[in-house]
Amino acid sequence: MRIATFIRNAERFVGQVSSDGTQVTPFKLDAGAARRGALPLIEALARGESLPALAEQAIALDAVRLEAPLPAQRRNLWCVGRNYHAHAKELAASVFKNNSADPQAWPIVFTKVPECVIGPVDDVHLPDPAISAQIDYEAELAVVIGTGGKNIARADAMRHVFGYTVVNDVTARDVQMRHQQWDMGKSFDTFCPMGPWIVTADELDGTRTRVRCWVNGELRQDGPTENMIFDIPTLIETISRGITLYPGDVIATGTPAGVGMGLTPPRYIQQGDVIRIEIDGIGAIENRFV
Ligand code: MG
């Protein structure tokens, strides 16, 4: 099932996307619940309840504006740094030069604030160049947690996955490297495009799909998720060590090689650039940087 959050007539709805991808049928949710996007549905299923009924009338997808499937998250997004070998290599002399710990031992984990999440076709706002002149893209598969839990064993981890979506972990590289923590350089307003919807785990195996990213039509990133250094079960096991994961928590699983900073010379995002990220089995997001 594909679950989308969308705006129609200035009101937010959550709906099921048709199998041909041309229509969306809203769930019967009160406006207060719908304001939280897909989260109330994920929480209801985690409690053992069933999904709310669907409305009678389907709506053409091109008649609505898609939003992030989780536009109002309860807390920060979990994110993983350095999770593909080729990407670890391309930034070894810059972003990762102070991360001396064995890259195979433990993942780098940081967070993005929930307020930076925007929709799959919304504009990303470049900051004043005095704040950052090194804005970069990171195409990533994001895992959405279904049933929560703490100290989740690797062997049980996939049972806690509700589904998958696409994120662009937009990053201010100079700010990322200036501070000991990455959260600031990763959390600028609008720095987390997400969407176009959540594909539930019964329809997609996130451990075997393909992440691609184009800048103005030029393919820059193309990585299979089989190449992750820390696979999805390991990430869930690691992040839930001593910390309870909740339904609707998002884990951005890291980016393949091909980010702008890894090019020679580096190519950062310019005003007007359009970044498209597509993940096989999910769909695409496309955002203009202004
Ligand atoms: Mg990232």
PDB file of C-alpha atoms and ligand atoms in Angstrom:
ATOM      1  CA  MET A   1       0.000   0.000   0.000  1.00  0.00           C
ATOM      2  CA  ARG A   2       1.140   3.537  -0.736  1.00  0.00           C
ATOM      3  CA  ILE A   3       0.041   6.145   1.814  1.00  0.00           C
ATOM      4  CA  ALA A   4       0.210   9.788   0.804  1.00  0.00           C
ATOM      5  CA  THR A   5      -0.441  13.028   2.653  1.00  0.00           C
ATOM      6  CA  PHE A   6      -1.809  15.806   0.489  1.00  0.00           C
ATOM      7  CA  ILE A   7      -3.450  19.200   0.368  1.00  0.00           C
ATOM      8  CA  ARG A   8      -6.744  19.750  -1.388  1.00  0.00           C
ATOM      9  CA  ASN A   9      -8.744  22.964  -1.104  1.00  0.00           C
ATOM     10  CA  ALA A  10      -6.326  24.188   1.582  1.00  0.00           C
ATOM     11  CA  GLU A  11      -7.063  21.151   3.766  1.00  0.00           C
ATOM     12  CA  ARG A  12      -4.726  18.262   4.631  1.00  0.00           C
ATOM     13  CA  PHE A  13      -5.772  14.684   3.910  1.00  0.00           C
ATOM     14  CA  VAL A  14      -4.164  11.268   4.125  1.00  0.00           C
ATOM     15  CA  GLY A  15      -5.028   8.719   1.475  1.00  0.00           C
ATOM     16  CA  GLN A  16      -4.269   5.469  -0.244  1.00  0.00           C
ATOM     17  CA  VAL A  17      -2.706   5.816  -3.680  1.00  0.00           C
ATOM     18  CA  SER A  18      -4.243   3.632  -6.409  1.00  0.00           C
ATOM     19  CA  SER A  19      -2.139   0.822  -7.828  1.00  0.00           C
ATOM     20  CA  ASP A  20      -1.764   2.675 -11.148  1.00  0.00           C
ATOM     21  CA  GLY A  21      -0.559   5.784  -9.296  1.00  0.00           C
ATOM     22  CA  THR A  22      -3.140   8.128 -10.822  1.00  0.00           C
ATOM     23  CA  GLN A  23      -5.595   8.518  -7.947  1.00  0.00           C
ATOM     24  CA  VAL A  24      -5.690   8.848  -4.192  1.00  0.00           C
ATOM     25  CA  THR A  25      -8.587   7.916  -1.916  1.00  0.00           C
ATOM     26  CA  PRO A  26      -8.698   9.755   1.427  1.00  0.00           C
ATOM     27  CA  PHE A  27      -9.036   7.882   4.702  1.00  0.00           C
ATOM     28  CA  LYS A  28     -11.932   9.020   6.857  1.00  0.00           C
ATOM     29  CA  LEU A  29      -9.949  10.935   9.468  1.00  0.00           C
ATOM     30  CA  ASP A  30     -11.031  13.992  11.413  1.00  0.00           C
ATOM     31  CA  ALA A  31      -9.128  17.148  10.520  1.00  0.00           C
ATOM     32  CA  GLY A  32      -7.083  17.027  13.742  1.00  0.00           C
ATOM     33  CA  ALA A  33      -5.768  13.552  12.954  1.00  0.00           C
ATOM     34  CA  ALA A  34      -5.143  14.370   9.298  1.00  0.00           C
ATOM     35  CA  ARG A  35      -2.958  17.302  10.332  1.00  0.00           C
ATOM     36  CA  ARG A  36      -0.448  14.706  11.585  1.00  0.00           C
ATOM     37  CA  GLY A  37      -0.279  13.035   8.162  1.00  0.00           C
ATOM     38  CA  ALA A  38       0.224   9.262   8.088  1.00  0.00           C
ATOM     39  CA  LEU A  39       1.275   9.157  11.750  1.00  0.00           C
ATOM     40  CA  PRO A  40      -2.181   8.398  13.257  1.00  0.00           C
ATOM     41  CA  LEU A  41      -2.549   5.458  10.856  1.00  0.00           C
ATOM     42  CA  ILE A  42       0.832   4.023  11.816  1.00  0.00           C
ATOM     43  CA  GLU A  43       0.007   4.491  15.506  1.00  0.00           C
ATOM     44  CA  ALA A  44      -3.398   2.802  15.108  1.00  0.00           C
ATOM     45  CA  LEU A  45      -1.862  -0.248  13.420  1.00  0.00           C
ATOM     46  CA  ALA A  46       0.846  -0.416  16.100  1.00  0.00           C
ATOM     47  CA  ARG A  47      -1.913  -0.536  18.728  1.00  0.00           C
ATOM     48  CA  GLY A  48      -3.462  -3.475  16.887  1.00  0.00           C
ATOM     49  CA  GLU A  49      -6.338  -1.447  15.491  1.00  0.00           C
ATOM     50  CA  SER A  50      -7.340  -1.442  11.849  1.00  0.00           C
ATOM     51  CA  LEU A  51      -6.972   1.415   9.405  1.00  0.00           C
ATOM     52  CA  PRO A  52      -9.827   3.923   9.172  1.00  0.00           C
ATOM     53  CA  ALA A  53     -12.297   3.429   6.340  1.00  0.00           C
ATOM     54  CA  LEU A  54     -11.648   4.973   2.942  1.00  0.00           C
ATOM     55  CA  ALA A  55     -13.894   7.665   1.521  1.00  0.00           C
ATOM     56  CA  GLU A  56     -16.160   6.673  -1.355  1.00  0.00           C
ATOM     57  CA  GLN A  57     -14.627   9.095  -3.819  1.00  0.00           C
ATOM     58  CA  ALA A  58     -11.111   8.826  -5.260  1.00  0.00           C
ATOM     59  CA  ILE A  59      -9.339  12.026  -6.329  1.00  0.00           C
ATOM     60  CA  ALA A  60      -6.998  12.442  -9.292  1.00  0.00           C
ATOM     61  CA  LEU A  61      -3.435  12.723  -7.986  1.00  0.00           C
ATOM     62  CA  ASP A  62      -2.693  15.612 -10.325  1.00  0.00           C
ATOM     63  CA  ALA A  63      -5.513  17.565  -8.682  1.00  0.00           C
ATOM     64  CA  VAL A  64      -3.805  17.574  -5.260  1.00  0.00           C
ATOM     65  CA  ARG A  65      -0.489  18.831  -3.874  1.00  0.00           C
ATOM     66  CA  LEU A  66       1.517  16.071  -2.248  1.00  0.00           C
ATOM     67  CA  GLU A  67       3.105  16.827   1.109  1.00  0.00           C
ATOM     68  CA  ALA A  68       5.637  14.843   3.094  1.00  0.00           C
ATOM     69  CA  PRO A  69       3.852  11.652   4.223  1.00  0.00           C
ATOM     70  CA  LEU A  70       4.929  12.548   7.775  1.00  0.00           C
ATOM     71  CA  PRO A  71       4.718  16.357   7.779  1.00  0.00           C
ATOM     72  CA  ALA A  72       4.429  16.704  11.575  1.00  0.00           C
ATOM     73  CA  GLN A  73       6.699  14.219  13.232  1.00  0.00           C
ATOM     74  CA  ARG A  74       6.730  13.742  16.963  1.00  0.00           C
ATOM     75  CA  ARG A  75      10.507  14.131  17.208  1.00  0.00           C
ATOM     76  CA  ASN A  76      13.770  14.386  15.306  1.00  0.00           C
ATOM     77  CA  LEU A  77      14.561  12.112  12.373  1.00  0.00           C
ATOM     78  CA  TRP A  78      17.324   9.583  12.974  1.00  0.00           C
ATOM     79  CA  CYS A  79      20.012   9.723  10.306  1.00  0.00           C
ATOM     80  CA  VAL A  80      23.034   7.608   9.506  1.00  0.00           C
ATOM     81  CA  GLY A  81      26.305   9.022   8.215  1.00  0.00           C
ATOM     82  CA  ARG A  82      28.908   7.135   6.184  1.00  0.00           C
ATOM     83  CA  ASN A  83      26.828   4.069   5.316  1.00  0.00           C
ATOM     84  CA  TYR A  84      28.098   3.245   1.808  1.00  0.00           C
ATOM     85  CA  HIS A  85      31.783   2.393   1.277  1.00  0.00           C
ATOM     86  CA  ALA A  86      32.196   4.536  -1.848  1.00  0.00           C
ATOM     87  CA  HIS A  87      30.677   7.547  -0.068  1.00  0.00           C
ATOM     88  CA  ALA A  88      32.910   6.937   2.972  1.00  0.00           C
ATOM     89  CA  LYS A  89      35.849   7.118   0.579  1.00  0.00           C
ATOM     90  CA  GLU A  90      34.770  10.274  -1.310  1.00  0.00           C
ATOM     91  CA  LEU A  91      34.482  12.300   1.921  1.00  0.00           C
ATOM     92  CA  ALA A  92      37.327  10.608   3.832  1.00  0.00           C
ATOM     93  CA  ALA A  93      39.515  13.727   3.645  1.00  0.00           C
ATOM     94  CA  SER A  94      36.777  16.215   4.531  1.00  0.00           C
ATOM     95  CA  VAL A  95      33.617  15.384   6.477  1.00  0.00           C
ATOM     96  CA  PHE A  96      34.901  12.102   7.910  1.00  0.00           C
ATOM     97  CA  LYS A  97      38.492  13.100   8.630  1.00  0.00           C
ATOM     98  CA  ASN A  98      37.817  13.485  12.363  1.00  0.00           C
ATOM     99  CA  ASN A  99      35.769  10.279  12.608  1.00  0.00           C
ATOM    100  CA  SER A 100      38.704   8.059  13.436  1.00  0.00           C
ATOM    101  CA  ALA A 101      36.624   5.209  14.871  1.00  0.00           C
ATOM    102  CA  ASP A 102      36.588   2.030  12.784  1.00  0.00           C
ATOM    103  CA  PRO A 103      33.869   2.694  10.182  1.00  0.00           C
ATOM    104  CA  GLN A 104      32.897  -0.984  10.337  1.00  0.00           C
ATOM    105  CA  ALA A 105      32.399  -1.015  14.106  1.00  0.00           C
ATOM    106  CA  TRP A 106      29.544   1.412  14.812  1.00  0.00           C
ATOM    107  CA  PRO A 107      27.517   3.689  12.551  1.00  0.00           C
ATOM    108  CA  ILE A 108      27.626   7.480  12.812  1.00  0.00           C
ATOM    109  CA  VAL A 109      24.156   8.566  13.968  1.00  0.00           C
ATOM    110  CA  PHE A 110      22.838  12.137  14.058  1.00  0.00           C
ATOM    111  CA  THR A 111      19.421  13.768  13.818  1.00  0.00           C
ATOM    112  CA  LYS A 112      17.528  16.373  11.831  1.00  0.00           C
ATOM    113  CA  VAL A 113      14.825  18.476  13.486  1.00  0.00           C
ATOM    114  CA  PRO A 114      11.284  17.613  12.348  1.00  0.00           C
ATOM    115  CA  GLU A 115      10.560  21.216  11.345  1.00  0.00           C
ATOM    116  CA  CYS A 116      12.945  20.963   8.369  1.00  0.00           C
ATOM    117  CA  VAL A 117      10.723  18.391   6.618  1.00  0.00           C
ATOM    118  CA  ILE A 118       9.036  19.613   3.424  1.00  0.00           C
ATOM    119  CA  GLY A 119       7.042  17.912   0.682  1.00  0.00           C
ATOM    120  CA  PRO A 120       8.222  16.030  -2.404  1.00  0.00           C
ATOM    121  CA  VAL A 121       7.802  18.983  -4.793  1.00  0.00           C
ATOM    122  CA  ASP A 122       8.314  21.927  -2.415  1.00  0.00           C
ATOM    123  CA  ASP A 123      11.148  24.419  -2.843  1.00  0.00           C
ATOM    124  CA  VAL A 124      14.250  24.155  -0.665  1.00  0.00           C
ATOM    125  CA  HIS A 125      15.430  27.556   0.561  1.00  0.00           C
ATOM    126  CA  LEU A 126      19.134  28.252   0.223  1.00  0.00           C
ATOM    127  CA  PRO A 127      20.457  30.179   3.232  1.00  0.00           C
ATOM    128  CA  ASP A 128      22.252  33.533   3.115  1.00  0.00           C
ATOM    129  CA  PRO A 129      25.733  32.770   1.659  1.00  0.00           C
ATOM    130  CA  ALA A 130      27.251  34.268   4.815  1.00  0.00           C
ATOM    131  CA  ILE A 131      25.693  31.368   6.749  1.00  0.00           C
ATOM    132  CA  SER A 132      26.602  28.628   4.279  1.00  0.00           C
ATOM    133  CA  ALA A 133      27.889  28.575   0.700  1.00  0.00           C
ATOM    134  CA  GLN A 134      28.303  24.790   0.551  1.00  0.00           C
ATOM    135  CA  ILE A 135      24.846  23.281   0.236  1.00  0.00           C
ATOM    136  CA  ASP A 136      24.840  19.639  -0.834  1.00  0.00           C
ATOM    137  CA  TYR A 137      22.342  16.872  -1.555  1.00  0.00           C
ATOM    138  CA  GLU A 138      22.203  13.321  -0.158  1.00  0.00           C
ATOM    139  CA  ALA A 139      19.728  10.859  -1.706  1.00  0.00           C
ATOM    140  CA  GLU A 140      18.539   8.375   0.918  1.00  0.00           C
ATOM    141  CA  LEU A 141      16.150   5.546   1.588  1.00  0.00           C
ATOM    142  CA  ALA A 142      14.239   6.307   4.785  1.00  0.00           C
ATOM    143  CA  VAL A 143      12.795   3.576   6.990  1.00  0.00           C
ATOM    144  CA  VAL A 144       9.516   4.339   8.796  1.00  0.00           C
ATOM    145  CA  ILE A 145       9.105   2.460  12.068  1.00  0.00           C
ATOM    146  CA  GLY A 146       5.762   0.726  12.688  1.00  0.00           C
ATOM    147  CA  THR A 147       5.643  -1.088  16.004  1.00  0.00           C
ATOM    148  CA  GLY A 148       7.981   0.638  18.420  1.00  0.00           C
ATOM    149  CA  GLY A 149      10.357  -0.984  20.821  1.00  0.00           C
ATOM    150  CA  LYS A 150      13.588  -0.806  22.763  1.00  0.00           C
ATOM    151  CA  ASN A 151      16.642  -3.049  22.470  1.00  0.00           C
ATOM    152  CA  ILE A 152      15.232  -4.574  19.283  1.00  0.00           C
ATOM    153  CA  ALA A 153      17.287  -7.567  18.180  1.00  0.00           C
ATOM    154  CA  ARG A 154      18.636  -7.592  14.653  1.00  0.00           C
ATOM    155  CA  ALA A 155      16.680 -10.778  13.902  1.00  0.00           C
ATOM    156  CA  ASP A 156      13.384  -9.090  14.880  1.00  0.00           C
ATOM    157  CA  ALA A 157      14.123  -5.681  13.396  1.00  0.00           C
ATOM    158  CA  MET A 158      12.336  -6.010  10.052  1.00  0.00           C
ATOM    159  CA  ARG A 159       9.065  -6.739  11.876  1.00  0.00           C
ATOM    160  CA  HIS A 160       9.294  -3.174  13.241  1.00  0.00           C
ATOM    161  CA  VAL A 161       9.440  -1.592   9.768  1.00  0.00           C
ATOM    162  CA  PHE A 162       6.167  -0.023   8.671  1.00  0.00           C
ATOM    163  CA  GLY A 163       7.449   1.087   5.297  1.00  0.00           C
ATOM    164  CA  TYR A 164       9.802   3.231   3.284  1.00  0.00           C
ATOM    165  CA  THR A 165       9.993   6.691   1.800  1.00  0.00           C
ATOM    166  CA  VAL A 166      12.533   8.920   0.018  1.00  0.00           C
ATOM    167  CA  VAL A 167      14.426  11.789   1.654  1.00  0.00           C
ATOM    168  CA  ASN A 168      17.017  14.292   0.549  1.00  0.00           C
ATOM    169  CA  ASP A 169      19.321  14.804   3.553  1.00  0.00           C
ATOM    170  CA  VAL A 170      20.247  18.324   2.439  1.00  0.00           C
ATOM    171  CA  THR A 171      23.432  19.457   4.144  1.00  0.00           C
ATOM    172  CA  ALA A 172      25.381  22.676   4.706  1.00  0.00           C
ATOM    173  CA  ARG A 173      28.879  21.149   4.453  1.00  0.00           C
ATOM    174  CA  ASP A 174      30.819  24.063   5.958  1.00  0.00           C
ATOM    175  CA  VAL A 175      28.424  24.170   8.937  1.00  0.00           C
ATOM    176  CA  GLN A 176      28.499  20.363   9.256  1.00  0.00           C
ATOM    177  CA  MET A 177      32.302  20.411   9.575  1.00  0.00           C
ATOM    178  CA  ARG A 178      32.489  23.524  11.763  1.00  0.00           C
ATOM    179  CA  HIS A 179      30.675  21.959  14.722  1.00  0.00           C
ATOM    180  CA  GLN A 180      31.421  18.711  16.498  1.00  0.00           C
ATOM    181  CA  GLN A 181      27.816  17.618  15.980  1.00  0.00           C
ATOM    182  CA  TRP A 182      26.196  17.479  12.538  1.00  0.00           C
ATOM    183  CA  ASP A 183      22.668  18.401  13.591  1.00  0.00           C
ATOM    184  CA  MET A 184      23.033  22.125  12.827  1.00  0.00           C
ATOM    185  CA  GLY A 185      24.350  21.697   9.283  1.00  0.00           C
ATOM    186  CA  LYS A 186      21.627  19.142   8.565  1.00  0.00           C
ATOM    187  CA  SER A 187      18.637  20.949  10.101  1.00  0.00           C
ATOM    188  CA  PHE A 188      18.290  24.252   8.235  1.00  0.00           C
ATOM    189  CA  ASP A 189      14.693  25.139   7.440  1.00  0.00           C
ATOM    190  CA  THR A 190      13.414  23.127   4.422  1.00  0.00           C
ATOM    191  CA  PHE A 191      16.461  20.816   4.440  1.00  0.00           C
ATOM    192  CA  CYS A 192      14.529  17.538   4.417  1.00  0.00           C
ATOM    193  CA  PRO A 193      12.373  16.994   1.334  1.00  0.00           C
ATOM    194  CA  MET A 194      10.389  13.768   1.861  1.00  0.00           C
ATOM    195  CA  GLY A 195       7.953  11.681  -0.159  1.00  0.00           C
ATOM    196  CA  PRO A 196       6.240  11.152  -2.450  1.00  0.00           C
ATOM    197  CA  TRP A 197       4.496   8.698  -0.081  1.00  0.00           C
ATOM    198  CA  ILE A 198       5.208   5.753   2.204  1.00  0.00           C
ATOM    199  CA  VAL A 199       5.311   2.315   0.585  1.00  0.00           C
ATOM    200  CA  THR A 200       4.458  -0.319   3.163  1.00  0.00           C
ATOM    201  CA  ALA A 201       6.955  -3.072   3.918  1.00  0.00           C
ATOM    202  CA  ASP A 202       4.724  -5.803   2.475  1.00  0.00           C
ATOM    203  CA  GLU A 203       5.288  -4.243  -0.985  1.00  0.00           C
ATOM    204  CA  LEU A 204       8.972  -3.367  -0.884  1.00  0.00           C
ATOM    205  CA  ASP A 205      12.135  -4.904   0.474  1.00  0.00           C
ATOM    206  CA  GLY A 206      14.244  -1.868   1.303  1.00  0.00           C
ATOM    207  CA  THR A 207      17.334  -4.014   1.709  1.00  0.00           C
ATOM    208  CA  ARG A 208      17.329  -4.644  -2.070  1.00  0.00           C
ATOM    209  CA  THR A 209      16.475  -1.536  -4.002  1.00  0.00           C
ATOM    210  CA  ARG A 210      18.225   1.252  -5.913  1.00  0.00           C
ATOM    211  CA  VAL A 211      18.758   4.896  -4.945  1.00  0.00           C
ATOM    212  CA  ARG A 212      19.426   7.455  -7.679  1.00  0.00           C
ATOM    213  CA  CYS A 213      19.857  11.228  -7.729  1.00  0.00           C
ATOM    214  CA  TRP A 214      19.960  13.695 -10.615  1.00  0.00           C
ATOM    215  CA  VAL A 215      21.039  17.345 -10.499  1.00  0.00           C
ATOM    216  CA  ASN A 216      19.401  19.273 -13.358  1.00  0.00           C
ATOM    217  CA  GLY A 217      18.986  15.960 -15.197  1.00  0.00           C
ATOM    218  CA  GLU A 218      22.601  14.798 -14.686  1.00  0.00           C
ATOM    219  CA  LEU A 219      22.822  11.465 -12.861  1.00  0.00           C
ATOM    220  CA  ARG A 220      25.088  11.949  -9.829  1.00  0.00           C
ATOM    221  CA  GLN A 221      24.230   9.118  -7.417  1.00  0.00           C
ATOM    222  CA  ASP A 222      23.289   5.529  -8.200  1.00  0.00           C
ATOM    223  CA  GLY A 223      23.631   2.987  -5.424  1.00  0.00           C
ATOM    224  CA  PRO A 224      21.981  -0.302  -4.503  1.00  0.00           C
ATOM    225  CA  THR A 225      20.894  -0.516  -0.865  1.00  0.00           C
ATOM    226  CA  GLU A 226      22.608  -3.929  -0.720  1.00  0.00           C
ATOM    227  CA  ASN A 227      25.830  -1.886  -0.496  1.00  0.00           C
ATOM    228  CA  MET A 228      25.032  -0.396   2.905  1.00  0.00           C
ATOM    229  CA  ILE A 229      27.836  -0.845   5.427  1.00  0.00           C
ATOM    230  CA  PHE A 230      25.260  -1.233   8.217  1.00  0.00           C
ATOM    231  CA  ASP A 231      22.107  -2.879   6.902  1.00  0.00           C
ATOM    232  CA  ILE A 232      18.605  -1.891   7.994  1.00  0.00           C
ATOM    233  CA  PRO A 233      18.262  -4.546  10.742  1.00  0.00           C
ATOM    234  CA  THR A 234      21.616  -3.481  12.199  1.00  0.00           C
ATOM    235  CA  LEU A 235      20.595   0.188  12.150  1.00  0.00           C
ATOM    236  CA  ILE A 236      17.342  -0.566  14.005  1.00  0.00           C
ATOM    237  CA  GLU A 237      19.175  -2.745  16.513  1.00  0.00           C
ATOM    238  CA  THR A 238      21.799  -0.057  17.097  1.00  0.00           C
ATOM    239  CA  ILE A 239      19.505   2.972  17.382  1.00  0.00           C
ATOM    240  CA  SER A 240      17.093   1.146  19.716  1.00  0.00           C
ATOM    241  CA  ARG A 241      19.856   0.235  22.176  1.00  0.00           C
ATOM    242  CA  GLY A 242      18.591   1.895  25.350  1.00  0.00           C
ATOM    243  CA  ILE A 243      16.293   4.213  23.374  1.00  0.00           C
ATOM    244  CA  THR A 244      12.638   3.416  22.701  1.00  0.00           C
ATOM    245  CA  LEU A 245      11.680   3.755  19.057  1.00  0.00           C
ATOM    246  CA  TYR A 246       8.108   4.926  18.432  1.00  0.00           C
ATOM    247  CA  PRO A 247       5.665   4.318  15.602  1.00  0.00           C
ATOM    248  CA  GLY A 248       6.369   6.834  12.852  1.00  0.00           C
ATOM    249  CA  ASP A 249      10.023   7.334  13.740  1.00  0.00           C
ATOM    250  CA  VAL A 250      12.114   7.817  10.607  1.00  0.00           C
ATOM    251  CA  ILE A 251      15.621   6.480  10.026  1.00  0.00           C
ATOM    252  CA  ALA A 252      17.413   7.969   6.999  1.00  0.00           C
ATOM    253  CA  THR A 253      19.824   5.208   6.079  1.00  0.00           C
ATOM    254  CA  GLY A 254      22.722   7.164   4.558  1.00  0.00           C
ATOM    255  CA  THR A 255      23.671   8.208   1.057  1.00  0.00           C
ATOM    256  CA  PRO A 256      25.585   6.479  -1.753  1.00  0.00           C
ATOM    257  CA  ALA A 257      28.620   8.054  -3.443  1.00  0.00           C
ATOM    258  CA  GLY A 258      28.245  11.032  -5.769  1.00  0.00           C
ATOM    259  CA  VAL A 259      27.467  13.968  -3.472  1.00  0.00           C
ATOM    260  CA  GLY A 260      28.601  17.404  -4.663  1.00  0.00           C
ATOM    261  CA  MET A 261      31.380  17.665  -2.108  1.00  0.00           C
ATOM    262  CA  GLY A 262      32.875  14.390  -3.325  1.00  0.00           C
ATOM    263  CA  LEU A 263      33.407  15.712  -6.874  1.00  0.00           C
ATOM    264  CA  THR A 264      36.685  17.277  -8.023  1.00  0.00           C
ATOM    265  CA  PRO A 265      36.311  20.190  -7.745  1.00  0.00           C
ATOM    266  CA  PRO A 266      33.276  20.099  -5.426  1.00  0.00           C
ATOM    267  CA  ARG A 267      30.013  21.206  -7.010  1.00  0.00           C
ATOM    268  CA  TYR A 268      27.608  22.677  -4.504  1.00  0.00           C
ATOM    269  CA  ILE A 269      23.960  23.451  -5.163  1.00  0.00           C
ATOM    270  CA  GLN A 270      23.284  26.694  -7.015  1.00  0.00           C
ATOM    271  CA  GLN A 271      20.207  28.870  -7.056  1.00  0.00           C
ATOM    272  CA  GLY A 272      17.613  27.310  -9.388  1.00  0.00           C
ATOM    273  CA  ASP A 273      19.063  23.788  -9.349  1.00  0.00           C
ATOM    274  CA  VAL A 274      16.514  20.982  -9.431  1.00  0.00           C
ATOM    275  CA  ILE A 275      17.348  17.782  -7.562  1.00  0.00           C
ATOM    276  CA  ARG A 276      15.438  14.615  -8.340  1.00  0.00           C
ATOM    277  CA  ILE A 277      15.785  11.524  -6.172  1.00  0.00           C
ATOM    278  CA  GLU A 278      14.191   8.258  -7.185  1.00  0.00           C
ATOM    279  CA  ILE A 279      14.128   4.956  -5.336  1.00  0.00           C
ATOM    280  CA  ASP A 280      12.956   1.856  -7.170  1.00  0.00           C
ATOM    281  CA  GLY A 281       9.707   0.564  -5.698  1.00  0.00           C
ATOM    282  CA  ILE A 282       8.831   3.911  -4.081  1.00  0.00           C
ATOM    283  CA  GLY A 283       8.897   6.801  -6.558  1.00  0.00           C
ATOM    284  CA  ALA A 284      10.563  10.174  -6.910  1.00  0.00           C
ATOM    285  CA  ILE A 285      10.840  13.544  -5.206  1.00  0.00           C
ATOM    286  CA  GLU A 286      11.942  16.624  -7.119  1.00  0.00           C
ATOM    287  CA  ASN A 287      12.789  19.903  -5.447  1.00  0.00           C
ATOM    288  CA  ARG A 288      13.991  23.248  -6.748  1.00  0.00           C
ATOM    289  CA  PHE A 289      16.556  25.173  -4.681  1.00  0.00           C
ATOM    290  CA  VAL A 290      15.761  28.873  -4.410  1.00  0.00           C
TER     291      VAL A 290
HETATM  292 MG    MG B   1      22.844  11.689   5.024  1.00  0.00          MG
END
